[in-house]
Structure formats: C-alpha cells, structure tokens
Short mmCIF file of C-alpha atoms in Angstrom, two decimals:
data_model
loop_
_atom_site.label_atom_id
_atom_site.label_comp_id
_atom_site.label_asym_id
_atom_site.label_seq_id
_atom_site.Cartn_x
_atom_site.Cartn_y
_atom_site.Cartn_z
CA MET A 1 19.86 -123.40 -104.02
CA LYS A 2 20.84 -123.34 -107.71
CA PRO A 3 24.28 -122.00 -108.51
CA ILE A 4 24.03 -118.49 -109.92
CA THR A 5 25.10 -119.68 -113.37
CA ASP A 6 21.97 -121.86 -113.62
CA LEU A 7 19.51 -119.05 -112.97
CA GLU A 8 17.21 -117.93 -115.81
CA PRO A 9 18.50 -114.75 -117.50
CA ILE A 10 16.76 -111.60 -116.30
CA CYS A 11 16.02 -108.79 -118.75
CA ILE A 12 17.23 -105.58 -117.15
CA TYR A 13 14.90 -103.64 -119.49
CA SER A 14 11.74 -105.39 -118.31
CA LYS A 15 10.11 -102.08 -117.34
CA ASN A 16 10.95 -100.45 -120.64
CA GLU A 17 11.38 -103.21 -123.16
CA ASP A 18 11.10 -100.78 -126.08
CA LEU A 19 14.78 -99.96 -125.57
CA LEU A 20 15.59 -103.46 -126.81
CA TYR A 21 14.33 -102.73 -130.33
CA ASP A 22 15.07 -100.37 -133.22
CA TYR A 23 11.35 -99.73 -133.72
CA ASP A 24 8.06 -100.08 -131.90
CA LEU A 25 6.48 -101.31 -135.13
CA VAL A 26 7.75 -102.58 -138.46
CA VAL A 27 5.17 -102.95 -141.23
CA ILE A 28 5.97 -105.16 -144.22
CA GLY A 29 3.92 -103.93 -147.16
CA GLY A 30 3.30 -100.39 -148.41
CA GLY A 31 -0.20 -100.83 -149.77
CA SER A 32 -3.31 -99.04 -148.53
CA GLY A 33 -3.51 -101.07 -145.32
CA GLY A 34 0.18 -101.04 -144.47
CA LEU A 35 0.45 -97.29 -145.03
CA ALA A 36 -2.65 -96.57 -142.95
CA CYS A 37 -1.37 -98.74 -140.09
CA SER A 38 2.11 -97.20 -140.12
CA LYS A 39 0.88 -93.59 -140.25
CA GLU A 40 -1.67 -94.15 -137.49
CA ALA A 41 0.96 -95.76 -135.25
CA ALA A 42 3.40 -92.90 -135.84
CA GLN A 43 0.73 -90.33 -134.97
CA LEU A 44 0.24 -92.16 -131.66
CA GLY A 45 3.91 -91.72 -130.81
CA GLN A 46 5.26 -95.04 -132.05
CA LYS A 47 8.60 -95.32 -133.83
CA VAL A 48 7.65 -96.95 -137.13
CA ALA A 49 9.28 -98.30 -140.29
CA VAL A 50 7.44 -99.49 -143.38
CA LEU A 51 9.10 -101.80 -145.92
CA ASP A 52 7.77 -101.91 -149.46
CA TYR A 53 9.22 -103.58 -152.54
CA VAL A 54 7.36 -104.34 -155.75
CA GLU A 55 8.50 -107.37 -157.71
CA PRO A 56 7.94 -106.58 -161.41
CA SER A 57 5.12 -108.54 -163.03
CA VAL A 58 5.97 -111.44 -165.33
CA LYS A 59 5.75 -108.90 -168.17
CA GLY A 60 8.12 -106.55 -166.35
CA THR A 61 5.55 -103.98 -165.25
CA LYS A 62 6.70 -101.96 -162.23
CA TRP A 63 5.12 -99.27 -160.09
CA GLY A 64 5.67 -97.16 -156.99
CA LEU A 65 4.55 -96.93 -153.38
CA GLY A 66 0.86 -97.44 -152.59
CA GLY A 67 0.08 -101.07 -153.36
CA THR A 68 -2.48 -102.64 -155.67
CA CYS A 69 -5.30 -100.13 -155.18
CA VAL A 70 -3.32 -97.06 -156.16
CA ASN A 71 -1.21 -98.58 -158.93
CA VAL A 72 -2.97 -101.53 -160.55
CA GLY A 73 -6.40 -101.66 -158.94
CA CYS A 74 -9.17 -99.36 -157.77
CA ILE A 75 -7.75 -96.02 -158.91
CA PRO A 76 -6.74 -96.72 -162.53
CA LYS A 77 -9.72 -99.09 -162.87
CA LYS A 78 -12.23 -96.40 -161.86
CA LEU A 79 -10.61 -93.87 -164.18
CA MET A 80 -10.75 -96.25 -167.16
CA HIS A 81 -14.35 -97.03 -166.21
CA GLN A 82 -14.99 -93.28 -166.29
CA ALA A 83 -13.45 -93.09 -169.77
CA ALA A 84 -15.95 -95.74 -170.92
CA LEU A 85 -18.88 -93.97 -169.26
CA LEU A 86 -17.93 -90.76 -171.07
CA GLY A 87 -18.13 -92.64 -174.37
CA THR A 88 -21.72 -93.62 -173.54
CA ALA A 89 -22.47 -90.07 -172.40
CA VAL A 90 -21.29 -88.69 -175.76
CA LYS A 91 -23.76 -91.00 -177.51
CA ASP A 92 -26.54 -89.87 -175.14
CA ALA A 93 -25.59 -86.23 -175.70
CA LYS A 94 -26.97 -86.22 -179.26
CA LYS A 95 -30.44 -87.01 -177.91
CA TYR A 96 -30.05 -84.08 -175.52
CA GLY A 97 -29.39 -81.66 -178.38
CA TRP A 98 -25.60 -81.65 -178.58
CA GLN A 99 -24.48 -81.34 -182.20
CA ILE A 100 -21.61 -83.80 -182.53
CA SER A 101 -20.26 -84.20 -186.04
CA GLY A 102 -17.92 -86.85 -187.35
CA PRO A 103 -17.01 -90.26 -185.93
CA ILE A 104 -16.19 -90.55 -182.24
CA CYS A 105 -13.06 -92.53 -181.46
CA HIS A 106 -10.93 -93.18 -178.40
CA ASP A 107 -7.15 -92.79 -178.07
CA TRP A 108 -5.68 -95.27 -175.58
CA ALA A 109 -2.28 -93.56 -175.33
CA THR A 110 -3.79 -90.22 -174.25
CA MET A 111 -5.95 -91.87 -171.58
CA ALA A 112 -3.17 -94.15 -170.32
CA GLU A 113 -0.63 -91.35 -170.01
CA ALA A 114 -3.04 -89.14 -168.05
CA ILE A 115 -4.01 -91.97 -165.68
CA GLN A 116 -0.41 -93.11 -165.20
CA ASN A 117 0.66 -89.55 -164.39
CA HIS A 118 -2.09 -89.31 -161.78
CA VAL A 119 -0.97 -92.60 -160.23
CA ARG A 120 2.63 -91.36 -160.08
CA SER A 121 1.44 -88.24 -158.27
CA LEU A 122 -0.25 -90.49 -155.69
CA ASN A 123 2.99 -92.49 -155.29
CA TRP A 124 4.83 -89.26 -154.52
CA GLY A 125 2.06 -88.11 -152.18
CA HIS A 126 2.36 -91.31 -150.12
CA ARG A 127 6.11 -90.81 -149.75
CA VAL A 128 5.60 -87.23 -148.60
CA GLN A 129 2.95 -88.31 -146.07
CA LEU A 130 5.29 -90.92 -144.57
CA GLN A 131 8.02 -88.31 -144.26
CA ASP A 132 5.66 -85.78 -142.67
CA LYS A 133 4.47 -88.33 -140.12
CA LYS A 134 8.04 -89.44 -139.32
CA VAL A 135 7.58 -92.97 -140.67
CA LYS A 136 10.80 -94.50 -141.97
CA TYR A 137 10.21 -95.74 -145.53
CA LEU A 138 12.53 -98.45 -146.83
CA ASN A 139 12.32 -99.67 -150.42
CA VAL A 140 13.47 -103.18 -149.51
CA LYS A 141 11.99 -106.67 -149.58
CA GLY A 142 11.14 -107.71 -146.02
CA SER A 143 11.19 -111.20 -144.53
CA LEU A 144 10.97 -112.51 -140.97
CA VAL A 145 13.96 -113.74 -138.99
CA ASP A 146 12.18 -114.17 -135.66
CA LYS A 147 9.20 -112.69 -133.85
CA HIS A 148 11.03 -109.39 -133.29
CA THR A 149 13.40 -109.27 -136.28
CA VAL A 150 12.97 -108.43 -139.94
CA LYS A 151 15.55 -108.76 -142.69
CA GLY A 152 15.44 -106.24 -145.52
CA LEU A 153 16.95 -106.96 -148.92
CA SER A 154 17.52 -104.08 -151.35
CA LYS A 155 17.31 -104.28 -155.14
CA ALA A 156 21.13 -104.26 -155.21
CA GLY A 157 21.23 -107.27 -152.87
CA LYS A 158 22.27 -105.36 -149.74
CA GLU A 159 20.91 -106.78 -146.48
CA MET A 160 19.78 -104.90 -143.39
CA ILE A 161 18.37 -106.07 -140.07
CA LEU A 162 15.60 -104.28 -138.18
CA THR A 163 14.22 -105.21 -134.78
CA ALA A 164 10.76 -104.28 -133.55
CA LYS A 165 8.48 -104.85 -130.59
CA ASN A 166 5.71 -105.77 -133.05
CA ILE A 167 5.72 -106.78 -136.70
CA VAL A 168 2.77 -106.34 -139.03
CA ILE A 169 2.43 -108.15 -142.37
CA ALA A 170 0.30 -106.37 -144.98
CA THR A 171 1.75 -107.61 -148.25
CA GLY A 172 -1.54 -108.18 -150.10
CA GLY A 173 -1.75 -110.40 -153.18
CA ARG A 174 -0.89 -110.63 -156.86
CA PRO A 175 -2.83 -112.03 -159.85
CA ASN A 176 -2.55 -115.73 -160.69
CA TYR A 177 -1.54 -117.20 -164.02
CA PRO A 178 -2.88 -120.66 -164.87
CA THR A 179 0.13 -122.98 -164.75
CA ASN A 180 -1.42 -125.83 -166.77
CA ILE A 181 -2.16 -123.93 -169.99
CA PRO A 182 0.69 -123.78 -172.54
CA GLY A 183 1.46 -120.21 -173.57
CA ALA A 184 -0.58 -118.61 -170.76
CA VAL A 185 2.38 -117.01 -169.00
CA GLU A 186 4.47 -116.29 -172.10
CA HIS A 187 1.71 -114.57 -174.05
CA GLY A 188 -0.78 -113.35 -171.45
CA ILE A 189 -1.10 -110.28 -169.24
CA THR A 190 -2.93 -109.65 -165.95
CA SER A 191 -4.42 -106.69 -164.11
CA ASP A 192 -0.82 -105.95 -163.04
CA ASP A 193 -0.14 -104.92 -166.66
CA ILE A 194 -3.32 -103.65 -168.32
CA PHE A 195 -3.27 -100.19 -166.70
CA TRP A 196 0.37 -99.55 -167.64
CA LEU A 197 0.20 -100.50 -171.32
CA LYS A 198 1.49 -97.76 -173.59
CA LYS A 199 -0.46 -99.09 -176.58
CA SER A 200 -4.07 -100.25 -176.81
CA PRO A 201 -4.54 -103.95 -176.00
CA GLY A 202 -6.72 -104.23 -179.12
CA LYS A 203 -9.03 -107.20 -179.51
CA THR A 204 -8.94 -108.80 -176.08
CA LEU A 205 -9.92 -112.10 -174.51
CA VAL A 206 -10.54 -111.79 -170.76
CA VAL A 207 -10.37 -115.18 -169.05
CA GLY A 208 -12.33 -115.34 -165.78
CA ALA A 209 -15.55 -113.87 -164.46
CA SER A 210 -14.53 -112.28 -161.18
CA TYR A 211 -15.30 -108.60 -160.59
CA VAL A 212 -11.78 -107.81 -161.86
CA ALA A 213 -12.50 -109.67 -165.11
CA LEU A 214 -15.88 -108.03 -165.68
CA GLU A 215 -14.69 -104.54 -164.79
CA CYS A 216 -11.75 -104.79 -167.22
CA ALA A 217 -13.92 -106.27 -169.97
CA GLY A 218 -16.48 -103.53 -169.36
CA PHE A 219 -14.18 -100.58 -169.82
CA LEU A 220 -12.40 -102.22 -172.77
CA THR A 221 -15.77 -102.63 -174.49
CA GLY A 222 -16.75 -99.09 -173.50
CA ILE A 223 -13.76 -97.52 -175.23
CA GLY A 224 -14.56 -99.43 -178.40
CA LEU A 225 -12.42 -102.57 -178.24
CA ASP A 226 -13.63 -106.01 -179.36
CA THR A 227 -13.78 -107.83 -176.02
CA THR A 228 -14.77 -111.39 -175.06
CA VAL A 229 -15.11 -112.82 -171.54
CA MET A 230 -14.46 -116.54 -171.19
CA VAL A 231 -16.39 -117.99 -168.25
CA ARG A 232 -15.76 -121.48 -166.89
CA SER A 233 -18.89 -121.65 -164.71
CA ILE A 234 -20.59 -118.62 -163.12
CA ALA A 235 -19.94 -114.88 -162.99
CA LEU A 236 -19.24 -112.95 -159.79
CA ARG A 237 -18.92 -115.98 -157.53
CA GLY A 238 -19.72 -115.01 -153.95
CA PHE A 239 -22.06 -112.21 -155.01
CA ASP A 240 -25.86 -112.41 -155.25
CA GLN A 241 -26.40 -114.45 -158.41
CA GLN A 242 -29.58 -112.70 -159.55
CA MET A 243 -27.65 -109.42 -159.50
CA ALA A 244 -24.67 -111.06 -161.25
CA GLY A 245 -27.02 -112.13 -164.04
CA LEU A 246 -28.27 -108.56 -164.50
CA VAL A 247 -24.68 -107.28 -164.68
CA THR A 248 -23.66 -109.74 -167.41
CA ASP A 249 -26.96 -109.34 -169.30
CA TYR A 250 -26.33 -105.60 -169.49
CA MET A 251 -22.73 -106.17 -170.60
CA ASP A 252 -23.94 -108.52 -173.31
CA ALA A 253 -26.34 -105.86 -174.63
CA TYR A 254 -23.54 -103.28 -174.26
CA GLY A 255 -21.37 -105.21 -176.69
CA THR A 256 -19.19 -107.47 -174.55
CA LYS A 257 -19.15 -111.03 -175.89
CA PHE A 258 -19.36 -114.00 -173.52
CA ALA A 259 -18.06 -117.54 -174.03
CA TRP A 260 -19.96 -119.39 -171.30
CA MET A 261 -18.91 -122.80 -169.97
CA CYS A 262 -15.60 -122.61 -171.84
CA VAL A 263 -12.08 -123.49 -170.72
CA PRO A 264 -8.89 -122.35 -172.51
CA LYS A 265 -6.47 -125.09 -173.58
CA ARG A 266 -3.52 -123.23 -175.05
CA VAL A 267 -2.27 -119.88 -176.35
CA ASP A 268 0.00 -119.74 -179.41
CA LYS A 269 1.68 -116.72 -180.94
CA LEU A 270 1.30 -116.69 -184.73
CA SER A 271 3.89 -115.30 -187.15
CA SER A 272 1.62 -112.26 -187.59
CA GLY A 273 2.01 -111.50 -183.88
CA ALA A 274 -1.63 -112.36 -183.13
CA LEU A 275 -2.43 -114.73 -180.28
CA GLN A 276 -4.37 -117.85 -181.22
CA VAL A 277 -6.40 -119.20 -178.33
CA THR A 278 -7.72 -122.76 -178.36
CA TRP A 279 -10.53 -123.57 -175.95
CA THR A 280 -13.07 -126.27 -175.15
CA ASP A 281 -16.79 -125.73 -174.75
CA THR A 282 -17.44 -127.92 -171.70
CA HIS A 283 -21.16 -128.10 -172.51
CA THR A 284 -20.70 -129.65 -175.97
CA GLY A 285 -17.11 -130.91 -175.74
CA ASN A 286 -16.28 -129.08 -178.99
CA GLU A 287 -12.95 -127.34 -179.51
CA HIS A 288 -12.77 -123.76 -180.84
CA LYS A 289 -10.08 -121.31 -181.94
CA ASP A 290 -9.89 -117.57 -182.43
CA THR A 291 -7.20 -114.91 -182.57
CA TYR A 292 -6.74 -111.92 -180.27
CA ASP A 293 -4.27 -109.09 -179.79
CA SER A 294 -4.22 -109.58 -176.00
CA VAL A 295 -5.20 -112.28 -173.51
CA LEU A 296 -5.93 -110.98 -170.02
CA TRP A 297 -5.95 -113.57 -167.24
CA ALA A 298 -8.28 -112.68 -164.36
CA VAL A 299 -8.48 -116.06 -162.65
CA GLY A 300 -7.95 -115.11 -159.02
CA ARG A 301 -5.20 -113.77 -156.82
CA ALA A 302 -2.56 -115.37 -154.62
CA PRO A 303 -1.37 -113.96 -151.27
CA GLU A 304 2.18 -112.58 -151.14
CA THR A 305 3.34 -114.85 -148.34
CA LYS A 306 5.87 -117.22 -149.91
CA ALA A 307 8.99 -115.08 -149.54
CA LEU A 308 8.30 -113.90 -145.99
CA GLY A 309 9.91 -116.83 -144.15
CA LEU A 310 6.67 -117.62 -142.32
CA ASP A 311 7.24 -121.39 -142.27
CA LYS A 312 10.51 -121.02 -140.32
CA LEU A 313 8.69 -119.13 -137.55
CA GLY A 314 5.66 -121.40 -137.50
CA VAL A 315 3.18 -118.76 -138.66
CA GLN A 316 0.06 -120.76 -139.49
CA LEU A 317 -1.26 -120.60 -143.05
CA ARG A 318 -4.47 -121.96 -144.53
CA LYS A 319 -3.22 -124.72 -146.79
CA GLU A 320 -5.92 -124.29 -149.47
CA THR A 321 -5.41 -120.54 -149.92
CA GLY A 322 -1.89 -119.83 -148.64
CA LYS A 323 -3.34 -117.02 -146.54
CA ILE A 324 -2.35 -116.31 -142.93
CA VAL A 325 -4.71 -117.58 -140.23
CA VAL A 326 -5.60 -114.59 -138.06
CA GLY A 327 -7.63 -113.92 -134.94
CA ALA A 328 -10.25 -111.23 -134.43
CA ASP A 329 -7.42 -108.90 -133.34
CA GLU A 330 -5.37 -109.68 -136.52
CA SER A 331 -2.91 -111.76 -134.44
CA THR A 332 -1.14 -114.72 -136.05
CA SER A 333 -0.09 -117.98 -134.40
CA VAL A 334 3.21 -116.34 -133.40
CA PRO A 335 3.22 -113.67 -130.65
CA ASN A 336 4.08 -110.11 -131.72
CA ILE A 337 3.39 -110.88 -135.40
CA TYR A 338 0.14 -109.57 -136.88
CA ALA A 339 -1.38 -109.72 -140.36
CA PHE A 340 -4.34 -108.04 -142.03
CA GLY A 341 -5.76 -107.07 -145.40
CA ASP A 342 -5.86 -109.42 -148.39
CA ILE A 343 -3.42 -111.90 -146.84
CA GLY A 344 -5.65 -112.57 -143.82
CA GLU A 345 -7.68 -115.76 -144.18
CA GLY A 346 -11.40 -115.02 -144.49
CA ARG A 347 -10.93 -111.27 -144.79
CA PRO A 348 -12.58 -109.25 -147.59
CA GLU A 349 -10.09 -108.33 -150.32
CA LEU A 350 -11.08 -104.67 -150.23
CA THR A 351 -9.00 -101.53 -149.73
CA PRO A 352 -11.31 -99.75 -147.23
CA THR A 353 -11.43 -102.76 -144.89
CA ALA A 354 -7.63 -103.00 -144.94
CA ILE A 355 -7.29 -99.28 -144.17
CA LYS A 356 -9.74 -99.41 -141.28
CA ALA A 357 -8.35 -102.68 -139.90
CA GLY A 358 -4.82 -101.24 -140.09
CA LYS A 359 -5.80 -98.15 -138.13
CA PHE A 360 -7.58 -100.17 -135.45
CA LEU A 361 -4.58 -102.49 -135.14
CA ALA A 362 -2.19 -99.54 -134.76
CA ARG A 363 -4.34 -98.09 -131.98
CA ARG A 364 -4.44 -101.40 -130.11
CA LEU A 365 -0.70 -101.97 -130.42
CA ALA A 366 -0.05 -98.44 -129.14
CA GLY A 367 -2.33 -99.11 -126.16
CA HIS A 368 -4.83 -96.42 -127.18
CA SER A 369 -7.82 -98.68 -127.86
CA THR A 370 -9.21 -102.19 -127.61
CA GLU A 371 -11.66 -101.78 -130.51
CA LEU A 372 -11.69 -104.57 -133.10
CA MET A 373 -12.48 -104.30 -136.79
CA ASN A 374 -16.06 -105.23 -137.64
CA TYR A 375 -16.02 -107.23 -140.87
CA ASP A 376 -19.82 -107.63 -141.06
CA ASN A 377 -21.91 -105.65 -143.52
CA VAL A 378 -18.99 -104.30 -145.55
CA PRO A 379 -20.36 -102.46 -148.62
CA THR A 380 -18.78 -102.80 -152.04
CA THR A 381 -19.42 -101.91 -155.67
CA VAL A 382 -18.53 -103.63 -158.91
CA PHE A 383 -17.67 -100.94 -161.50
CA THR A 384 -19.03 -102.73 -164.54
CA PRO A 385 -20.78 -100.73 -167.34
CA LEU A 386 -23.96 -101.01 -165.26
CA GLU A 387 -22.60 -100.62 -161.75
CA TYR A 388 -23.62 -103.04 -159.00
CA GLY A 389 -23.51 -102.01 -155.33
CA CYS A 390 -24.34 -104.20 -152.36
CA VAL A 391 -24.10 -104.37 -148.59
CA GLY A 392 -25.05 -107.22 -146.27
CA LEU A 393 -26.18 -110.70 -147.28
CA SER A 394 -26.90 -112.03 -150.74
CA GLU A 395 -30.36 -113.55 -151.18
CA GLU A 396 -28.76 -117.03 -151.28
CA GLU A 397 -26.90 -116.45 -148.01
CA ALA A 398 -29.95 -114.92 -146.31
CA GLU A 399 -32.01 -117.97 -147.30
CA LYS A 400 -29.30 -120.28 -146.05
CA ARG A 401 -29.16 -118.57 -142.65
CA HIS A 402 -32.83 -117.75 -142.10
CA GLY A 403 -34.72 -120.12 -144.41
CA LYS A 404 -36.85 -119.13 -147.41
CA ASP A 405 -39.85 -118.50 -145.18
CA GLY A 406 -37.75 -116.46 -142.75
CA ILE A 407 -36.96 -113.64 -145.16
CA GLU A 408 -38.93 -111.08 -147.14
CA VAL A 409 -37.45 -109.67 -150.34
CA TYR A 410 -38.72 -106.27 -151.51
CA HIS A 411 -37.71 -105.45 -155.07
CA ALA A 412 -38.21 -103.09 -157.99
CA PHE A 413 -37.24 -102.59 -161.62
CA TYR A 414 -36.82 -98.87 -162.20
CA LYS A 415 -35.75 -96.52 -164.99
CA PRO A 416 -33.18 -93.81 -164.24
CA LEU A 417 -34.54 -90.45 -165.41
CA GLU A 418 -31.35 -89.86 -167.41
CA PHE A 419 -32.09 -92.99 -169.49
CA SER A 420 -35.47 -91.71 -170.66
CA VAL A 421 -34.49 -88.89 -173.04
CA ALA A 422 -31.49 -90.91 -174.23
CA GLU A 423 -33.87 -93.82 -174.93
CA ARG A 424 -31.55 -96.26 -173.19
CA ASP A 425 -32.71 -99.71 -172.16
CA ALA A 426 -33.15 -99.96 -168.39
CA SER A 427 -34.15 -103.64 -168.25
CA GLN A 428 -31.32 -104.46 -165.82
CA CYS A 429 -31.75 -101.46 -163.49
CA TYR A 430 -33.00 -103.25 -160.42
CA LEU A 431 -32.88 -103.15 -156.64
CA LYS A 432 -33.82 -105.41 -153.79
CA VAL A 433 -33.89 -105.17 -150.03
CA ILE A 434 -33.71 -108.46 -148.11
CA CYS A 435 -35.29 -108.35 -144.65
CA GLU A 436 -36.09 -110.67 -141.78
CA ARG A 437 -39.73 -111.63 -142.25
CA GLY A 438 -40.76 -111.33 -138.62
CA GLY A 439 -40.49 -108.68 -135.93
CA ASP A 440 -39.11 -105.29 -136.99
CA GLN A 441 -38.02 -106.70 -140.34
CA LYS A 442 -34.33 -105.97 -139.85
CA ILE A 443 -32.58 -105.37 -143.20
CA LEU A 444 -30.17 -108.21 -143.99
CA GLY A 445 -29.01 -107.18 -147.46
CA LEU A 446 -29.39 -104.37 -149.96
CA HIS A 447 -28.55 -104.69 -153.67
CA PHE A 448 -28.64 -102.10 -156.45
CA THR A 449 -27.73 -102.04 -160.14
CA GLY A 450 -27.68 -98.68 -161.85
CA PRO A 451 -25.77 -95.44 -162.33
CA ASN A 452 -23.52 -94.33 -159.47
CA ALA A 453 -24.16 -97.54 -157.53
CA GLY A 454 -21.18 -96.91 -155.25
CA GLU A 455 -22.50 -93.51 -154.20
CA VAL A 456 -25.97 -94.97 -153.54
CA THR A 457 -24.73 -97.97 -151.58
CA GLN A 458 -22.30 -96.00 -149.42
CA GLY A 459 -25.12 -93.96 -147.94
CA PHE A 460 -27.32 -96.94 -147.12
CA ALA A 461 -24.36 -98.84 -145.63
CA MET A 462 -24.39 -96.60 -142.57
CA GLY A 463 -27.92 -97.74 -141.79
CA PHE A 464 -26.63 -101.30 -141.41
CA GLN A 465 -24.36 -100.13 -138.58
CA CYS A 466 -27.45 -98.74 -136.84
CA GLY A 467 -29.61 -101.86 -137.19
CA ALA A 468 -31.79 -100.46 -139.98
CA THR A 469 -35.22 -102.03 -140.49
CA TYR A 470 -37.72 -101.96 -143.34
CA SER A 471 -39.83 -99.42 -141.43
CA HIS A 472 -36.76 -97.14 -141.14
CA LEU A 473 -36.49 -97.30 -144.91
CA LEU A 474 -40.14 -96.30 -145.38
CA GLN A 475 -39.80 -93.46 -142.85
CA THR A 476 -36.93 -91.95 -144.84
CA VAL A 477 -37.79 -89.04 -147.14
CA GLY A 478 -36.43 -89.45 -150.64
CA ILE A 479 -34.46 -86.99 -152.72
CA HIS A 480 -36.27 -86.42 -156.01
CA PRO A 481 -35.53 -87.21 -158.77
CA THR A 482 -32.81 -89.78 -157.97
CA CYS A 483 -32.24 -93.48 -158.45
CA ALA A 484 -31.49 -93.86 -154.74
CA GLU A 485 -35.01 -92.79 -153.77
CA GLU A 486 -36.38 -95.95 -155.37
CA LEU A 487 -34.88 -97.88 -152.45
CA ILE A 488 -36.93 -95.98 -149.87
CA LYS A 489 -40.13 -96.47 -151.90
CA VAL A 490 -39.77 -100.22 -152.47
CA SER A 491 -42.95 -102.06 -151.47
CA ILE A 492 -43.50 -105.07 -153.77
CA THR A 493 -42.35 -108.41 -152.37
CA LYS A 494 -41.08 -111.29 -154.46
CA ARG A 495 -43.46 -113.54 -152.52
CA SER A 496 -46.47 -111.57 -153.82
CA GLY A 497 -45.66 -112.34 -157.46
CA LEU A 498 -46.79 -108.83 -158.45
CA ASP A 499 -45.11 -106.84 -161.22
CA ALA A 500 -42.23 -104.95 -159.58
CA THR A 501 -41.79 -102.39 -162.38
CA VAL A 502 -41.87 -98.80 -161.09
CA THR A 503 -44.36 -96.61 -162.95
CA GLY A 504 -44.76 -92.82 -162.87
CA CYS A 505 -42.08 -90.46 -161.62
#
C-alpha cells in the first residue's frame, strides 16, 4: 500500500465544484455575442461576469459597451445608409409633386451627432440590462491564466484575478491596416473611425471591396461626397459574383468611382493637408496619383486574440487567420474554455449568428439544453445603395456541390413600382432562386437586389429552415404590389435562355 502522502489529492468539493470558483461563467468580450451569452447564463441562474475593454483605434477613437455592431458597425452604418437613401428620396420627391426649392445639401456634423448620441444611448442601455440581470460588468482587459482563471487589467494598470468554472472568449475582431504601404497607418482611417468623425471626411478613397468597403463608399456617395473605391481584384469575395457585379454596376451609375485592378503604393501628406495617394494599375503597370481628404482602409479584419494569453494555455489557433479553432459546441482545444463569434475559425462574421450562438452556448453550459448552433443557411444583407440580400448557396457554390446540370436557376429582372414615377433606372434590380434540378427542387440559394433587401430576405430565410422547395414558392400567395412578390412568381430559368424581364404589374 502507498504511504498516505503519495495518494492523489482528493477534491472535497467534488459534488459541488462550483464552490471552488468566483463565478460559474466569465465572458471576455462585451460585444453582441458576449452580452447575449452572459445575460442568458444569468437568467438561467448562473453567476456571471463579463469583461469588456476597448483599445482606442490607431487614430484614438474610443467607444462604449456593445462591441463592433453597436458602436462602429451595423447600427451607425445602417443609419448613415438611411441618410443616403433619404437624399435619393428627396430627388424622387420632385417627380411625386413635392415642391422643393433651392439646392439640397447634407450636413455631416448634424447627422454624426445624432447617430453618435443614439449609439451612446445603446451603450447605456446595455449597462442597465447587465445590472438588471445581475451580470457583473468589469471594464477591464481580460487574459487567460489557466483554464479556470482570468486576469483583468484596468486602464489604470490595476490587476484583478477571477476564477470561473467555464470561460468564454467573444472578443471579435478589429480592422486591418496594410503594414507594407508607407503612410497607410499614419494618414489613414478605418471603419473604427469613420462613424465617430466630427467633421466630414470630404473627398474619400476607400481601399478594398469587401461589404464594409462598399457600404461605406455607398453612403459617402449618397450624402454627396466624391468617393472612389480601389479594388485589387474582385468585389464582395465570397458572395455570388453575378450579384456582386450588379451591386457595383449600380454604385457606378449612382456616382461612386471605381479604380479596378489597382494597388496603393504609398500615402503622403502634402503641405496643404491633402493626402496624395500613389497607386499602380496592375493591368497596365502604370503608376497614378491623386489627392484625397481621407483614405479609408477596408482591407479585412483581424481577430482580437493576441493579448489573451492563448499560446500559454495551448488554445489552438488557425495559423493563417489567427482565429480560434472551435468544435460544433464552440469548445476550444482546452477544456472549460469556449469561443464563438468572429474569433471562431470558419464562423460567419455576423452579429445575429454570434447572438444566437452565445445564447445556445449559455444554455448548454447551464445544463438546460444540448442544442447546437446551426450555421447553415444564415441570411445576410449588404446595405449598399442598391441593397443585396441573400440566404443559402451562391450560384458558384451550388454548381461546385451539385454540378451545373444538377441545379436549376430561376431568375428575373424586375422594376420596383416606386422607381416608375421617379423614372429611376432599375437595370440592376434582379433576383434568382437556385434549386436542385431533380426531385422536389429543394431551394439551395436565394438572392435579391433591390429596395429593402434585408426585409425581403429575412422572411424567405425561414423557409430554408423548413426545407423550402420551388413548388412551395409557387404555392405562396404574393402581397401586391411589392418587390418581394416577384420571388414567388419567378418562372424563367437561366437554362431556357428566355428574356427574364418582368412585364406588366
């Protein structure tokens, strides 16, 4: 028999291990996902703390609780998009009989102040909600010590230690700056700054062609600013490329300039204060220069994982992206540590998926559910001047999975009724429904460009959860007159080669 000193230690709290920890759950990150997870866990009886600390942007921009979506993403973006839409509506109004005299101009400061005040009200609302739900909010920078311990560091440099049965990482990401372009960091801004500018950005060069780039360029154009988008290769990578082409074609007609196949080389600040950008046209090899008031970099985002101490604990990261490798249950390679949202490898970088995934995770950790987040058929909308909504597979992806002969694409060019009296061009208002060719013709993807694309797509997204087929679409009664009803009337296939333009009402 072993001497008693050699025996393995026995935890006297084995039947109630929660007593070993300060909290049942500590969440690092107070964005949409982290807040949803923490509030859900608290409602299920868990003792929860959420740590949130915003490092100022390179330009010194700071904001409050709520993460990217609330402060420097979806919310201010949609409101600035709305400002641009109102500018178009004012122009349309004349055709509808409104007597508008004098020039129409936009005041950035008025818009920015109103939007920033709304965002601040949301920051306060989140703090109140955490308090009401008994979630401990700590404005400290969190990092991992071990699989049950988190270190918090305050702005003043004061350290605190928290222990938890489970730790959740939901720190999201921040915009990238190109590191190989002289002057990019010193003279450029990102989406972390644009929404908090007190003064108009003026003539702006947007570098990149992601949805962030196109949305920003769209509303800047819409409020009357001279805006150019510099595109290295293609727009809206990862989205259906036919639809991406319609989005940029509309923007081009709308007044946004595009510098295709161009790569910036340097940014210099002139004595006048203007920014001189030098770039290369990769198609011709020629070098060009122009001056701008602002240069907005929208060249991707990086996960906020570097300062978390993940390497010390052996939390596995994807080398190429720096994101955390997660399982279907959001687990990491280290027990008791979970991650979800934008920092999860392969996860959509979308607020609603983070919120839903966070709630599901909280329920599982509290022992109330075993349900996993379903990341298939997540709908989304790009809020460009002509909005683009989609759910399911792109045509390219559907072809790749099922073969060109294995899919049927129903499509239509339509004209929104509102465009008719205003005599607006509807050339890019288009929709397509991608189906399996055989059997019940299950719908694989649905794509729509036009007014209120988000509202249209949200409704059809539910059908994907129910296994919607083309016949279900045809059996649905439309609401007249709407743009959405064109989706339930679609009957022309691409394969037929027939004109897909909708005629009549």
